[in-house]
Structures are given as C-alpha cells and as structure tokens.
PDB file of C-alpha atoms in Angstrom:
ATOM      1  CA  MET N   1     -88.208-130.642 114.620  1.00 81.00           C
ATOM      2  CA  ALA N   2     -84.776-129.517 115.833  1.00 88.00           C
ATOM      3  CA  ALA N   3     -83.961-132.931 117.320  1.00 92.00           C
ATOM      4  CA  TYR N   4     -85.094-134.658 114.126  1.00 91.00           C
ATOM      5  CA  LEU N   5     -82.950-132.437 112.051  1.00 87.00           C
ATOM      6  CA  THR N   6     -79.886-132.969 114.265  1.00 93.00           C
ATOM      7  CA  ARG N   7     -80.122-136.610 114.116  1.00 95.00           C
ATOM      8  CA  HIS N   8     -80.075-136.468 110.313  1.00 94.00           C
ATOM      9  CA  GLY N   9     -76.876-134.354 110.513  1.00 94.00           C
ATOM     10  CA  ALA N  10     -78.192-130.767 110.173  1.00 88.00           C
ATOM     11  CA  ARG N  11     -76.540-128.123 112.305  1.00 86.00           C
ATOM     12  CA  VAL N  12     -79.571-126.622 114.032  1.00 86.00           C
ATOM     13  CA  SER N  13     -79.963-123.471 116.256  1.00 82.00           C
ATOM     14  CA  VAL N  14     -83.070-122.756 118.215  1.00 87.00           C
ATOM     15  CA  ASP N  15     -83.490-119.071 119.168  1.00 87.00           C
ATOM     16  CA  LEU N  16     -86.146-116.986 121.016  1.00 90.00           C
ATOM     17  CA  LEU N  17     -86.548-113.660 119.603  1.00 89.00           C
ATOM     18  CA  ALA N  18     -88.100-110.354 120.771  1.00 90.00           C
ATOM     19  CA  SER N  19     -90.239-108.671 118.167  1.00 87.00           C
ATOM     20  CA  ALA N  20     -89.767-105.070 119.281  1.00 89.00           C
ATOM     21  CA  GLY N  21     -93.158-104.282 117.586  1.00 90.00           C
ATOM     22  CA  LYS N  22     -92.177-105.689 114.138  1.00 90.00           C
ATOM     23  CA  SER N  23     -94.059-108.489 112.481  1.00 85.00           C
ATOM     24  CA  ALA N  24     -93.026-111.975 113.059  1.00 83.00           C
ATOM     25  CA  ALA N  25     -92.078-112.630 109.429  1.00 84.00           C
ATOM     26  CA  THR N  26     -89.862-109.445 109.411  1.00 87.00           C
ATOM     27  CA  VAL N  27     -87.991-110.625 112.682  1.00 89.00           C
ATOM     28  CA  LEU N  28     -87.625-114.216 111.278  1.00 85.00           C
ATOM     29  CA  ALA N  29     -86.148-113.062 108.018  1.00 87.00           C
ATOM     30  CA  GLN N  30     -83.874-110.620 109.478  1.00 89.00           C
ATOM     31  CA  HIS N  31     -82.565-113.058 112.111  1.00 90.00           C
ATOM     32  CA  ALA N  32     -81.908-115.611 109.434  1.00 87.00           C
ATOM     33  CA  ILE N  33     -79.794-113.147 107.620  1.00 89.00           C
ATOM     34  CA  ASP N  34     -78.154-111.773 110.675  1.00 92.00           C
ATOM     35  CA  THR N  35     -76.941-115.429 111.631  1.00 89.00           C
ATOM     36  CA  SER N  36     -75.908-116.233 108.176  1.00 90.00           C
ATOM     37  CA  ALA N  37     -78.457-119.142 108.117  1.00 86.00           C
ATOM     38  CA  GLU N  38     -78.472-121.403 105.086  1.00 87.00           C
ATOM     39  CA  MET N  39     -82.188-122.360 105.251  1.00 86.00           C
ATOM     40  CA  ILE N  40     -85.384-121.502 107.115  1.00 83.00           C
ATOM     41  CA  VAL N  41     -87.415-124.287 108.412  1.00 79.00           C
ATOM     42  CA  MET N  42     -90.919-123.533 109.426  1.00 78.00           C
ATOM     43  CA  GLY N  43     -94.316-125.026 109.727  1.00 74.00           C
ATOM     44  CA  ALA N  44     -96.933-123.731 107.152  1.00 68.00           C
ATOM     45  CA  TYR N  45    -100.476-122.704 107.595  1.00 63.00           C
ATOM     46  CA  GLY N  46    -101.123-123.449 111.283  1.00 60.00           C
ATOM     47  CA  ASN N  47    -104.263-121.185 111.051  1.00 59.00           C
ATOM     48  CA  ARG N  48    -107.434-121.787 109.078  1.00 66.00           C
ATOM     49  CA  ARG N  49    -106.947-120.945 105.460  1.00 65.00           C
ATOM     50  CA  LEU N  50    -109.836-118.424 105.531  1.00 65.00           C
ATOM     51  CA  ARG N  51    -108.141-116.545 108.259  1.00 61.00           C
ATOM     52  CA  GLU N  52    -104.876-116.688 106.542  1.00 62.00           C
ATOM     53  CA  ARG N  53    -106.426-115.202 103.457  1.00 63.00           C
ATOM     54  CA  LEU N  54    -108.156-112.386 105.249  1.00 60.00           C
ATOM     55  CA  PHE N  55    -105.185-111.308 107.606  1.00 56.00           C
ATOM     56  CA  GLY N  56    -102.211-112.649 105.942  1.00 62.00           C
ATOM     57  CA  GLY N  57     -99.527-114.331 108.012  1.00 72.00           C
ATOM     58  CA  VAL N  58     -95.995-115.453 108.532  1.00 76.00           C
ATOM     59  CA  THR N  59     -96.179-118.270 106.011  1.00 75.00           C
ATOM     60  CA  ARG N  60     -97.593-116.188 103.153  1.00 74.00           C
ATOM     61  CA  TRP N  61     -94.931-113.332 103.694  1.00 75.00           C
ATOM     62  CA  ILE N  62     -92.080-115.670 103.871  1.00 76.00           C
ATOM     63  CA  VAL N  63     -93.093-117.733 100.873  1.00 76.00           C
ATOM     64  CA  GLY N  64     -93.686-114.560  98.824  1.00 77.00           C
ATOM     65  CA  LYS N  65     -90.442-112.944  99.824  1.00 74.00           C
ATOM     66  CA  PRO N  66     -88.053-115.725 100.792  1.00 73.00           C
ATOM     67  CA  PRO N  67     -84.738-114.335 101.932  1.00 77.00           C
ATOM     68  CA  LEU N  68     -83.277-117.851 101.947  1.00 80.00           C
ATOM     69  CA  PRO N  69     -84.115-121.287 100.849  1.00 82.00           C
ATOM     70  CA  LEU N  70     -87.313-122.715 102.694  1.00 78.00           C
ATOM     71  CA  PHE N  71     -88.354-126.166 104.190  1.00 79.00           C
ATOM     72  CA  LEU N  72     -91.978-126.017 104.789  1.00 75.00           C
ATOM     73  CA  ALA N  73     -93.845-128.698 106.762  1.00 73.00           C
ATOM     74  CA  ARG N  74     -97.644-129.020 107.446  1.00 68.00           C
TER      75      ARG N  74
END
C-alpha cells in the first residue's frame, strides 16, 4: 500500500510501534496524532464479521472514533 500511495504522489511513512499493553486502535490513533498525520490508511475487517461483532476490533474502534480522516480498503 505504501508503494502504491507513493507512486501516486502521497507522502507515506511506515512505522513499527510497540503497544506497551494498550489496544492497537489506541496506539494507532495516538501515533497518528503525535506525528501530525493528515490521514490514516488501513485495511478493514480482516477478521470474520462474526468475530468482529463479538470481540470488537481496531476497524470498529477507528471508524467509531476517527481522530483523522480515514481511507479504508478491504
């Protein structure tokens, strides 16, 4: 995805983050804010929808409380 976006003129940064016991959604949202990102680009619903409904997930949390504009891909 990063290569594709770069070829189309987007400035892209790929970072590996430690969770320190926090949820992945919280870490991603905070990192986006800390780095002054303009947009979050992520895949959506990689897990089965039933599992997603029962346990929640990063996609549900980010879509429900977006700290920035989102670009979701499936």
